[in-house]
Coordinates of C-alpha atoms in Angstrom, one line a residue:
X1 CA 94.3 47.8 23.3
X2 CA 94.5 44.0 23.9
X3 CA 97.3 42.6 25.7
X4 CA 98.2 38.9 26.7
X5 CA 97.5 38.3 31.0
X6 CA 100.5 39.3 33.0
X7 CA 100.5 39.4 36.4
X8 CA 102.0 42.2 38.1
X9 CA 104.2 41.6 41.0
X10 CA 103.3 44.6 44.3
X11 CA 106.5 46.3 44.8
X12 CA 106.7 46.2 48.9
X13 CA 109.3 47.5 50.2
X14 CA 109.6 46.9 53.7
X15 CA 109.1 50.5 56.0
X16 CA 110.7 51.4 59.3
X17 CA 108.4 53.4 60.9
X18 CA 109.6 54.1 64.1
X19 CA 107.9 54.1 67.2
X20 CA 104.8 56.4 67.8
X21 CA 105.9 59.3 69.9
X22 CA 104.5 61.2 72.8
X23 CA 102.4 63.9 71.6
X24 CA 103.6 67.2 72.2
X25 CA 101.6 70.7 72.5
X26 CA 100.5 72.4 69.0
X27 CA 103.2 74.9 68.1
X28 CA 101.2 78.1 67.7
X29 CA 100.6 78.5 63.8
X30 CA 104.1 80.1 62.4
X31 CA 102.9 83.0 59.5
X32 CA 105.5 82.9 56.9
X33 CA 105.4 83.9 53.0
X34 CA 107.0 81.1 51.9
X35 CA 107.5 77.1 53.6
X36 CA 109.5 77.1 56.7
X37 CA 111.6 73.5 57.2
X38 CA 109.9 72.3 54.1
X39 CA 112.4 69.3 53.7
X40 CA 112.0 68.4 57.4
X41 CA 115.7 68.8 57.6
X42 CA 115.6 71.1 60.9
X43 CA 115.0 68.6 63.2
X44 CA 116.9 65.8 62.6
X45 CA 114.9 62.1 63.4
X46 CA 112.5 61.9 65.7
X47 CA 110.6 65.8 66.5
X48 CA 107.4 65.3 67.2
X49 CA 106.4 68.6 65.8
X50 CA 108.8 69.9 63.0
X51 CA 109.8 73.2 63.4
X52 CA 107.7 75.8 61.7
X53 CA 104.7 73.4 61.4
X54 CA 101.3 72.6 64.1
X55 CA 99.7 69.5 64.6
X56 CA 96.0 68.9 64.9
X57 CA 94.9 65.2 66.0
X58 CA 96.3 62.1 66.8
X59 CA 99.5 64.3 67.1
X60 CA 101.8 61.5 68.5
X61 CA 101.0 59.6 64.7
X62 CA 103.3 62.8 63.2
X63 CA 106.7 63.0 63.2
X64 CA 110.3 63.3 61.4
X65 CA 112.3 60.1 60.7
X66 CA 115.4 58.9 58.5
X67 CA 114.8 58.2 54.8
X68 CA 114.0 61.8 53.2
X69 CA 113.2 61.7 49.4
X70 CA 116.0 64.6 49.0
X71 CA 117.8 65.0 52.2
X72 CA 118.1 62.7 54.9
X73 CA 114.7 63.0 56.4
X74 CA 111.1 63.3 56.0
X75 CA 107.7 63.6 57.6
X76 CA 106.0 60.3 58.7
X77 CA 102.2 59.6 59.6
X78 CA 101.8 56.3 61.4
X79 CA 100.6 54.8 64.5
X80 CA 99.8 51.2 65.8
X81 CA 96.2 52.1 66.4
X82 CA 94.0 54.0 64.4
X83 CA 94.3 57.7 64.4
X84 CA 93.5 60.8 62.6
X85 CA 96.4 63.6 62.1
X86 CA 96.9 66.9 60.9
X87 CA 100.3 68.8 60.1
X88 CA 100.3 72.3 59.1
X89 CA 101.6 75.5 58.2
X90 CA 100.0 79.0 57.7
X91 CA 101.6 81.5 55.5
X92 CA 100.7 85.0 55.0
X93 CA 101.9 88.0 53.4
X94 CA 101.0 85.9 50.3
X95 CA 100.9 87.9 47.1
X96 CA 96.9 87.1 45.8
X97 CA 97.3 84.7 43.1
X98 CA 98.0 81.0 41.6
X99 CA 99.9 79.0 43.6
X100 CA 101.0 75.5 43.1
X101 CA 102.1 72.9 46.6
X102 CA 104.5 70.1 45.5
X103 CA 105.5 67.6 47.3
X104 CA 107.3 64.2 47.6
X105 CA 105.4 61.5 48.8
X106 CA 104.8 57.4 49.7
X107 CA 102.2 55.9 50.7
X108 CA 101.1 52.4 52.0
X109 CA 97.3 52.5 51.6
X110 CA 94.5 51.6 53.5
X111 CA 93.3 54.8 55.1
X112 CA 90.1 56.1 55.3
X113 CA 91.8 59.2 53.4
X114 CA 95.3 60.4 52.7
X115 CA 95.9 63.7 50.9
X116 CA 97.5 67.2 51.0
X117 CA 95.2 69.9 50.9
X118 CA 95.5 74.0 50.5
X119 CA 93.1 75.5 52.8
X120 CA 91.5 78.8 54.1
X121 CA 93.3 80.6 50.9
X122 CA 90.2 82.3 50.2
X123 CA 88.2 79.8 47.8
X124 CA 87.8 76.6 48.5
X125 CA 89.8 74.0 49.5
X126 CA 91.9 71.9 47.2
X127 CA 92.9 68.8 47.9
X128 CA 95.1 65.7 46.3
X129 CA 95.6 62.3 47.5
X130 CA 98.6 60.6 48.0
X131 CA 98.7 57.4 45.5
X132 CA 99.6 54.3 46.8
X133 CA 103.2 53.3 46.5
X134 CA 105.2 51.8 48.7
X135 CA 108.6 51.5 47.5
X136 CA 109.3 54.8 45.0
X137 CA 108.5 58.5 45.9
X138 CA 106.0 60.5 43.6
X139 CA 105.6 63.9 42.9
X140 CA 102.2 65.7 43.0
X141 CA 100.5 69.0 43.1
X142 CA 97.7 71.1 44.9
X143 CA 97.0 74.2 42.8
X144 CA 95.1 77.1 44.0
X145 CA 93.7 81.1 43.6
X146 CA 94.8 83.0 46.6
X147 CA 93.1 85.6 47.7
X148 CA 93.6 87.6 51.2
X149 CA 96.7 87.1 51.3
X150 CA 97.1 83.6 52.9
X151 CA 96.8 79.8 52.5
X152 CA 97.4 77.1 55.4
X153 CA 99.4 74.0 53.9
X154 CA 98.2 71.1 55.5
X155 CA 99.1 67.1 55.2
X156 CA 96.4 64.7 56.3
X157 CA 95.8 61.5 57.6
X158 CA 92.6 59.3 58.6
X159 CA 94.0 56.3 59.1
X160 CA 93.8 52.7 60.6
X161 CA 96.2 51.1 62.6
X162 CA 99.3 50.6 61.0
X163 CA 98.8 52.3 57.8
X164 CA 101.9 55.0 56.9
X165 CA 102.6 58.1 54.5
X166 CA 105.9 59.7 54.1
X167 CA 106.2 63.4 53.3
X168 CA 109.1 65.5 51.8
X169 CA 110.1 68.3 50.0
X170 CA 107.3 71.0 49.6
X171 CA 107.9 74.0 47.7
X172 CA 104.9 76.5 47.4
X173 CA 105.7 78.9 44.5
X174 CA 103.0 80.3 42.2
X175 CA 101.7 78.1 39.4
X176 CA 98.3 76.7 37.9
X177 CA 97.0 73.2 37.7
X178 CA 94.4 71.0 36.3
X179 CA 94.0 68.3 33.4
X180 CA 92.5 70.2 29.8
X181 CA 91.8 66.2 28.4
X182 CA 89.0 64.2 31.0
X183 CA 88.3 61.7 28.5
X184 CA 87.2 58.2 28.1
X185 CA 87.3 56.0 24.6
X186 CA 83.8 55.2 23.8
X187 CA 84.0 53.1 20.9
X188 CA 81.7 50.3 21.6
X189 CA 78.8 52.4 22.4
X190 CA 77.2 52.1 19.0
X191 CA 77.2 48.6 18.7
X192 CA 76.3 48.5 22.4
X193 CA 73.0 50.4 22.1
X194 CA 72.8 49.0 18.6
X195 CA 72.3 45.5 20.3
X196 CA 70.2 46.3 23.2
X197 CA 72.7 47.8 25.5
X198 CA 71.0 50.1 28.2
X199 CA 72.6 52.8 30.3
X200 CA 71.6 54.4 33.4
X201 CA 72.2 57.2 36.1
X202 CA 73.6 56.1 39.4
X203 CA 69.7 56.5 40.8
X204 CA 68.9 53.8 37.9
X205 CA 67.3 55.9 35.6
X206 CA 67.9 55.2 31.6
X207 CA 69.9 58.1 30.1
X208 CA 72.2 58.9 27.2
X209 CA 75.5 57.1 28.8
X210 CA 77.3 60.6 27.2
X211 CA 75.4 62.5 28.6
X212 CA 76.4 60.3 32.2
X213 CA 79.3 61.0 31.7
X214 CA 79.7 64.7 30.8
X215 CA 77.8 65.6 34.0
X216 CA 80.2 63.4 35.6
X217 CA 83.1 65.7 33.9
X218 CA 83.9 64.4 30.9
X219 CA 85.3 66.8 27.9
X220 CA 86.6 64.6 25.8
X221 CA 85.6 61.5 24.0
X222 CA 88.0 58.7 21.8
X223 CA 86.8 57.2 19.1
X224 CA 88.7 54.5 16.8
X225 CA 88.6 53.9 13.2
X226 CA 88.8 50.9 11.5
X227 CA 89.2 50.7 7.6
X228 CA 86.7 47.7 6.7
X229 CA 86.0 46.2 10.1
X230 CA 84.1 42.9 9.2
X231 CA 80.5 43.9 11.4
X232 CA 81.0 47.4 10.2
X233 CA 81.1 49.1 13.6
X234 CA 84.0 51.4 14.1
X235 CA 84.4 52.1 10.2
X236 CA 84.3 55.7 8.9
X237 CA 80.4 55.9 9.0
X238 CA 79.7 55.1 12.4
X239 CA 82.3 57.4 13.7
X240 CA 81.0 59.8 11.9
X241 CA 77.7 59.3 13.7
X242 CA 78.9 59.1 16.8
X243 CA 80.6 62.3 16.5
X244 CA 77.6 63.7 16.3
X245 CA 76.8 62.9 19.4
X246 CA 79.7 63.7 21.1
X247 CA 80.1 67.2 19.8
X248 CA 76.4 68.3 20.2
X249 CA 76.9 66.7 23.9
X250 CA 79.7 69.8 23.8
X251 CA 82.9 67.2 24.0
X252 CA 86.2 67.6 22.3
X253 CA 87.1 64.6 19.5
X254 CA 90.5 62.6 19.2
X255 CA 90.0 60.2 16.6
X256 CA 92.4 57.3 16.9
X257 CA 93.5 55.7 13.4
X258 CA 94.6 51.6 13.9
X259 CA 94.8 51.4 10.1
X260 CA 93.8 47.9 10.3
X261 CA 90.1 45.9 9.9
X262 CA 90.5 44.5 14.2
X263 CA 92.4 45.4 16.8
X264 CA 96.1 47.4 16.1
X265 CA 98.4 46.6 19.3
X266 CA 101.6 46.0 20.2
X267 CA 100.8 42.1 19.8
X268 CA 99.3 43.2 16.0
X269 CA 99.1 45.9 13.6
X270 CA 97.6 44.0 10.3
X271 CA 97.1 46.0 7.3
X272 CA 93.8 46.2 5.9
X273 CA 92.3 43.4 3.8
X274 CA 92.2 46.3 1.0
X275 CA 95.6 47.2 1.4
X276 CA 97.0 43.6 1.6
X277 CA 99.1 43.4 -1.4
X278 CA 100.0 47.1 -1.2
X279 CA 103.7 47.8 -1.6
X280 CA 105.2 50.7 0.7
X281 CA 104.9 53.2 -1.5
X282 CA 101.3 52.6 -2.1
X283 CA 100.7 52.3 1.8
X284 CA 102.0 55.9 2.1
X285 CA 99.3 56.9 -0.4
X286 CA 96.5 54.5 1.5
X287 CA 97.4 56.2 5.1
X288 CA 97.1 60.0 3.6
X289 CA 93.8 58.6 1.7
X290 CA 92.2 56.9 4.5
X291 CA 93.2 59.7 7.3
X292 CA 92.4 62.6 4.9
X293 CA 88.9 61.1 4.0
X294 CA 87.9 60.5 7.6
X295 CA 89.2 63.7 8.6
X296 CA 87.5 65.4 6.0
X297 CA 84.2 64.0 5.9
X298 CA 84.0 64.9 10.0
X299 CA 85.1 68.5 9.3
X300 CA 82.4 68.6 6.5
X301 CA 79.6 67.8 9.1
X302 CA 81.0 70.2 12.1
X303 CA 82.3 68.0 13.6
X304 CA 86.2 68.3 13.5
X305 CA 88.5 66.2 15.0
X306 CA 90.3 68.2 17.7
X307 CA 93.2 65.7 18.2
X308 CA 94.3 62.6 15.7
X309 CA 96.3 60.0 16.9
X310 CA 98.4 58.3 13.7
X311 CA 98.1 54.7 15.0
X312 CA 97.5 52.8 17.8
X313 CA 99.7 51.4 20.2
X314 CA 102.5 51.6 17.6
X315 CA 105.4 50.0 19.8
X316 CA 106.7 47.7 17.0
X317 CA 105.5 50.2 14.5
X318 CA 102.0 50.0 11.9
X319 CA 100.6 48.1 8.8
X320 CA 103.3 45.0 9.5
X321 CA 105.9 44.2 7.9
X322 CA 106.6 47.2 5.9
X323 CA 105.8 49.7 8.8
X324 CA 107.4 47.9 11.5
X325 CA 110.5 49.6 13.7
X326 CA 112.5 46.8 12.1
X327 CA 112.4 49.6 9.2
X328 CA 112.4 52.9 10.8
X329 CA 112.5 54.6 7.1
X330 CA 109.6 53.3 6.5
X331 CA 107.7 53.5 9.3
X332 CA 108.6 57.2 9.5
X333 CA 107.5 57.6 5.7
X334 CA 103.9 56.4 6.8
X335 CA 103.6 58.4 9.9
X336 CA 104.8 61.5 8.2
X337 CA 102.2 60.6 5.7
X338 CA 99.5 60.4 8.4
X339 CA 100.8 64.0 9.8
X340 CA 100.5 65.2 6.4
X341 CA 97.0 64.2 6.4
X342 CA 96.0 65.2 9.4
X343 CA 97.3 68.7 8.3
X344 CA 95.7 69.1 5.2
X345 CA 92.3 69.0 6.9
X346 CA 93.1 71.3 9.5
X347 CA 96.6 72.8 10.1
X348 CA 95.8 73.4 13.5
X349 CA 94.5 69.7 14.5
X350 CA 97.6 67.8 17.1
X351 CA 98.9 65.1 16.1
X352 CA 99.6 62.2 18.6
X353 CA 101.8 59.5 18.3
X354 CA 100.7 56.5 21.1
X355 CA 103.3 53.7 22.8
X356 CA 101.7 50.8 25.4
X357 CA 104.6 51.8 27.4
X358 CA 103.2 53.9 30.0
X359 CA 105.8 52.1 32.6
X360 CA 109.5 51.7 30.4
X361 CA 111.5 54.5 30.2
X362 CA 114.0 52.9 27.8
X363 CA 111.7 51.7 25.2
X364 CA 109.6 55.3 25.1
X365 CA 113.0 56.7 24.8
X366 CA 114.6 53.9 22.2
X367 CA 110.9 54.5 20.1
X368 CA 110.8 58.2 20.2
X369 CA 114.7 58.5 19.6
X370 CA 114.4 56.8 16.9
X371 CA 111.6 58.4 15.7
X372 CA 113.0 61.9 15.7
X373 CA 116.3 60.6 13.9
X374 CA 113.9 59.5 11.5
X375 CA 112.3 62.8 10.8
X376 CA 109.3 61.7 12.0
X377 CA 106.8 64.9 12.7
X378 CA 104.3 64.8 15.9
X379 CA 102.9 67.6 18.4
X380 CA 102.2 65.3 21.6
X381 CA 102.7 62.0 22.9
X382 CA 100.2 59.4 24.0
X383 CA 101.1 56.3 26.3
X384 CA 98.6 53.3 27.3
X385 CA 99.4 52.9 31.2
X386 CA 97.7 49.8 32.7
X387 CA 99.3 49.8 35.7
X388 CA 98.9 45.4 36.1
X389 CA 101.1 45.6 33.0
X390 CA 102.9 48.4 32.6
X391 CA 105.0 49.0 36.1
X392 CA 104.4 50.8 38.8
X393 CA 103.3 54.4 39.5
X394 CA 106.7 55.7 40.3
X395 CA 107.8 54.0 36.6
X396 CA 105.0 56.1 35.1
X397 CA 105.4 59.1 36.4
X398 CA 109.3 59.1 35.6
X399 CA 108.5 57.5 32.0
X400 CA 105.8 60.4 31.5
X401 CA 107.8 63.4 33.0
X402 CA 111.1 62.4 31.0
X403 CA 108.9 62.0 27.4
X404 CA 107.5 65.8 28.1
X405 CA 111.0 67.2 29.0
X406 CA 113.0 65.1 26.4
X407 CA 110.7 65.7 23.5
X408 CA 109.2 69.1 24.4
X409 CA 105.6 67.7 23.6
X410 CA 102.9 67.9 25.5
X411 CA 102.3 64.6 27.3
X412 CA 98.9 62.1 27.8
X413 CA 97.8 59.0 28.7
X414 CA 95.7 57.7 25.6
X415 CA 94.5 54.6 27.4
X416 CA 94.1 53.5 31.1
X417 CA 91.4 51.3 33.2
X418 CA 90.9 49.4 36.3
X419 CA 88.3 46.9 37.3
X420 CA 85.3 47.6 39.5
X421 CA 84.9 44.1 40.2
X422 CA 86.7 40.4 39.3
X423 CA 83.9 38.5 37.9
X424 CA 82.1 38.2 34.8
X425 CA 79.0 39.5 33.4
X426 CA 79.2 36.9 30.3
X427 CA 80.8 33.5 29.8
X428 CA 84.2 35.3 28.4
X429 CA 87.0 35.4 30.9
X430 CA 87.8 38.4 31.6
X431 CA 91.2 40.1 31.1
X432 CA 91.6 40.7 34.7
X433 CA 90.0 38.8 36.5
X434 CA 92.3 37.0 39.8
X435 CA 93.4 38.8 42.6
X436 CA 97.1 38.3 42.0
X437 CA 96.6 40.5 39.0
X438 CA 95.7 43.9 40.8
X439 CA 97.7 46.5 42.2
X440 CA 98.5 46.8 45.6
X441 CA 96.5 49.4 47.3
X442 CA 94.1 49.6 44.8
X443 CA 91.0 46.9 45.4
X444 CA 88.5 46.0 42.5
X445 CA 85.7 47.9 43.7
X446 CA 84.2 51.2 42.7
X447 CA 86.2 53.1 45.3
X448 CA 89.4 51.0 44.0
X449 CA 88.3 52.2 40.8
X450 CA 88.5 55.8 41.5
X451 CA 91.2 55.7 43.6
X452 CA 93.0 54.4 40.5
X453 CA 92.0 57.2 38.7
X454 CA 92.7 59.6 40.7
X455 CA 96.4 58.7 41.2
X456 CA 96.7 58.5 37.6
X457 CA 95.3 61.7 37.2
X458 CA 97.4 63.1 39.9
X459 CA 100.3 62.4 38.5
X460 CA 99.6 63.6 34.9
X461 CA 98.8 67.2 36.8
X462 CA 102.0 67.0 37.9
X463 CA 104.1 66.7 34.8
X464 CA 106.1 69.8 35.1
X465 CA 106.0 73.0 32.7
X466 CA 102.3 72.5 32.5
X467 CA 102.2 69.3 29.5
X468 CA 100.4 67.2 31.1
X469 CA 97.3 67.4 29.1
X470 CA 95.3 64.6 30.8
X471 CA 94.1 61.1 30.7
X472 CA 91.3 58.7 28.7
X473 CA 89.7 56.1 30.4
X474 CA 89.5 53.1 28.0
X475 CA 86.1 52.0 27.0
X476 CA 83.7 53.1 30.1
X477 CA 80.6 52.0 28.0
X478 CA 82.0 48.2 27.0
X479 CA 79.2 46.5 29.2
X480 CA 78.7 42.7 28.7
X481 CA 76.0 43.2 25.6
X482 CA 75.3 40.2 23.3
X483 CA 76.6 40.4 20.0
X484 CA 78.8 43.5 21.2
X485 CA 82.2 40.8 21.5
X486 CA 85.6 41.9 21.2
X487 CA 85.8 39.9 17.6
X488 CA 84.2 42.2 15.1
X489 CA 83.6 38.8 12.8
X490 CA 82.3 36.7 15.7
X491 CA 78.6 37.7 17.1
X492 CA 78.7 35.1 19.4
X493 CA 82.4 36.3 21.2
X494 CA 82.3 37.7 24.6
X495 CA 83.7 41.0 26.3
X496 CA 86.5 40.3 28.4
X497 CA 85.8 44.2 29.9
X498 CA 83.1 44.6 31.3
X499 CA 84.3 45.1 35.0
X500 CA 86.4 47.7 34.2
X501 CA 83.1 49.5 32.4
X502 CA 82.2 52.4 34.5
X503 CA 78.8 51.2 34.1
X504 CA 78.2 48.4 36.8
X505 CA 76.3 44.9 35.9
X506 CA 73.1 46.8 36.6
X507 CA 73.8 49.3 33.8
X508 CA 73.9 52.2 36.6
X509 CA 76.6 54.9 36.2
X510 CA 79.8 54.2 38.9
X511 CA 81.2 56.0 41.6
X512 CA 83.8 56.3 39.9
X513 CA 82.6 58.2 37.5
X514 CA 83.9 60.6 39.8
X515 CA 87.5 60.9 38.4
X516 CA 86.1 63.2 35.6
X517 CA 85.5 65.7 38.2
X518 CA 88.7 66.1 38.4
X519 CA 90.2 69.8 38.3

């Protein structure tokens, strides 16, 4: 993952809100088995309470209005002073069960909170928030066990003056939820500690930074392998020792093969100094090697990979020129010889193939197309989604959900991040680092951090037919460390990603490290 600056334009669409309207009485709660006037098509513009639903609040900030997601209308929260709204429905006569809420919605940030919750179903209370996006609709999802035979649907706002949500098309039907993968990619931890790195609780005490994390939530940790990296970090030794860690801390392994000595991205995917001169037919045999030894050699120690991902970021394809998509033969001759690998070890072990195209439906399609006219052999699909490079939420989502349904693969995001914070910790620029270069809604502070997360998360829940598997945060332990540079051959090069670590400047664990609470 390294990618030249862009700046991301914010997507605001302008929003007629209509005018606050006089707040009405609360209907008396309707009990229903299944959504009444879940479009908010009943009404027309401008009910102040939609029939079938209650309000609870600021009840004038609720309403219907032109502009539905499916049909021609949808419900609005907004006011021109602060206010704090509920809208509700109660069903009963519920079979007990799992039951998933979806719904439609917008957002244009800045409230105190935002989200769609299931409540008094008998457990507790589930809750999502609404991500920010202004201009395109998004779909997500509030699973939960019933049990009593009821649930109360219920869309809130906490809000200051001015801020807006749009809501549309709910359907309750039964259904699970929750992410299996709440990872991060923690490949710079050895050569972190190795150089005097230092990790801490939130209360400041020095811990294991894995086990931070897992009580924060994760399950899964990323690790990448380089072939003969030039500081010897990242080679097949030291992720072999910090497997070790990460399954006696109970974690799950992907093991993510660049097949490179430095960095394999879309911008570069250089073959090995050892493989330099290698014709194609001998890079088939190198990949198979090199996979198959790694793979090997972690299964021989208990410690089994328990997802591979054949190269890294492989828009343009791997090992340039001879596995580049200018030569889809070949490139499909060296991943199938990287699935072959992977296979021989353990038939059971997925198989990932990643794109940095979290954001363009096209050129996921175009790769993957093109991949499976190729013969090329994969179980799931990983994409990098930065959202200050690689579009908006609403792009995501549709990129993600089309790759689960066109493919039949299960779908996740392999890399993601978002900064805590705009300045540096050391005298190398950041990669974000200006205003201009965030995304709307989102601020760079902890709780921008999070919220970033979350909505990512959100919408990975809510790929449909359950294949969203989950998301990895990209390097959470890449604090500003001397020595510990992003050139493997220069000691004295600087991290340029340190404030999107999700350890702060004082080497305490985030807030955010709330995201891997996640359901």
């Amino acid at each position: 993952m390294f990618h030249p600056r862009r700046t991301l334009r914010a997507l605001l669409l302008p929003l007629t809100a209509g005018l606050a309207l006089t707040a009405l009485p609360a209907q008396t709660a309707q009990a229903a088995a299944t959504l009444t006037n879940a479009g908010f098509e009943a009404d027309g513009a401008g009910a102040a309470v939609p029939a079938g639903w209650s309000e609870y609040g600021d009840t004038g900030a609720s309403f219907t209005e032109s502009g539905g997601h499916g049909g021609g209308h949808r419900l609005s929260h907004w006011s021109s002073a602060a206010y704090k709204v509920e809208t509700y429905q109660y069903l009963s006569g519920l079979t007990d069960g799992a039951y998933r809420l979806t719904a439609w919605v917008r957002s244009g940030g800045g409230q105190k909170s935002a989200y769609l919750a299931l409540r008094n179903c008998g457990g507790a209370e589930q809750r999502t928030d609404l991500p920010v996006s202004a201009s395109g609709w998004i779909r997500i999802v509030v699973p939960v066990r019933v049990t009593g035979n009821r649930c109360t649907v219920s869309v809130n706002s906490d809000a200051n003056a001015g801020n807006w949500i749009n809501v549309d098309d709910l359907t309750f039907t039964s259904g699970t939820g929750g992410l299996a993968i709440k990872g991060a990619d923690i490949s710079s931890l050895a050569k972190s500690e190795a150089k005097g790195g230092v990790y801490r609780t939130a209360s400041g005490t020095a811990a294991d930074p894995v086990a931070v994390l897992k009580n924060a939530g994760m399950n899964y940790a990323r690790l990448k392998v380089w072939v003969n990296p030039a500081d010897g970090y990242n080679d097949k030794a030291r992720v072999l020792a910090t497997a070790k860690r990460v399954k006696a801390a109970g974690q799950k392994l992907l093991v993510d093969f660049h097949y490179s000595d430095i960095w394999a991205d879309p911008g570069a995917q250089t073959k090995p100094t050892a493989w330099a001169g290698h014709a194609y037919s001998r890079l088939r045999t190198d990949v198979y090697q090199h996979t198959y030894d790694v793979l090997d050699a972690l299964k021989a120690q208990g410690t089994t990979a328990d997802m591979v991902q054949v190269g890294n970021e492989i828009n343009g394809g791997m090992l340039w020129s001879e596995g580049s998509t200018d030569n889809w033969g070949q490139l499909a001759g060296l991943l199938n010889s990287g699935y072959a690998a992977v296979k021989a070890v353990d038939p059971s072990t997925p198989v990932a193939l990643h794109l940095a195209k979290g954001g363009d439906l096209a050129g996921t399609r175009w790769w993957f197309d093109s991949a499976v006219a190729n013969g090329v052999r994969f179980d799931a699909i990983g994409l990098s989604y930065y959202g200050y490079w690689h579009g908006t939420l609403t792009d995501f989502q549709t990129t993600l959900d089309d790759a689960a349904s066109r493919y039949g693969k299960p779908v996740f995001v392999a890399e993601t991040a978002y900064p805590f914070r705009l300045d540096s910790d050391d005298a190398h620029e950041n990669i974000i680092d200006l205003p201009g270069e965030l995304v709307s809604g989102y601020p760079a502070t902890a709780a921008g951090q999070l919220a970033w997360m979350n909505s990512v998360a959100n919408i990975v829940e809510a790929v449909p037919n359950g294949r969203g598997l989950g998301v990895f945060y990209w390097e959470a332990t890449w604090t500003a460390v001397d020595g510990n540079g992003w050139d493997p051959a220069d000691a004295a090069s600087g991290n340029g990603w340190e404030n999107q670590a999700l350890f702060g400047y004082d080497d305490r664990a985030l807030s955010s490290t709330a995201w891997f609470g996640h359901r």
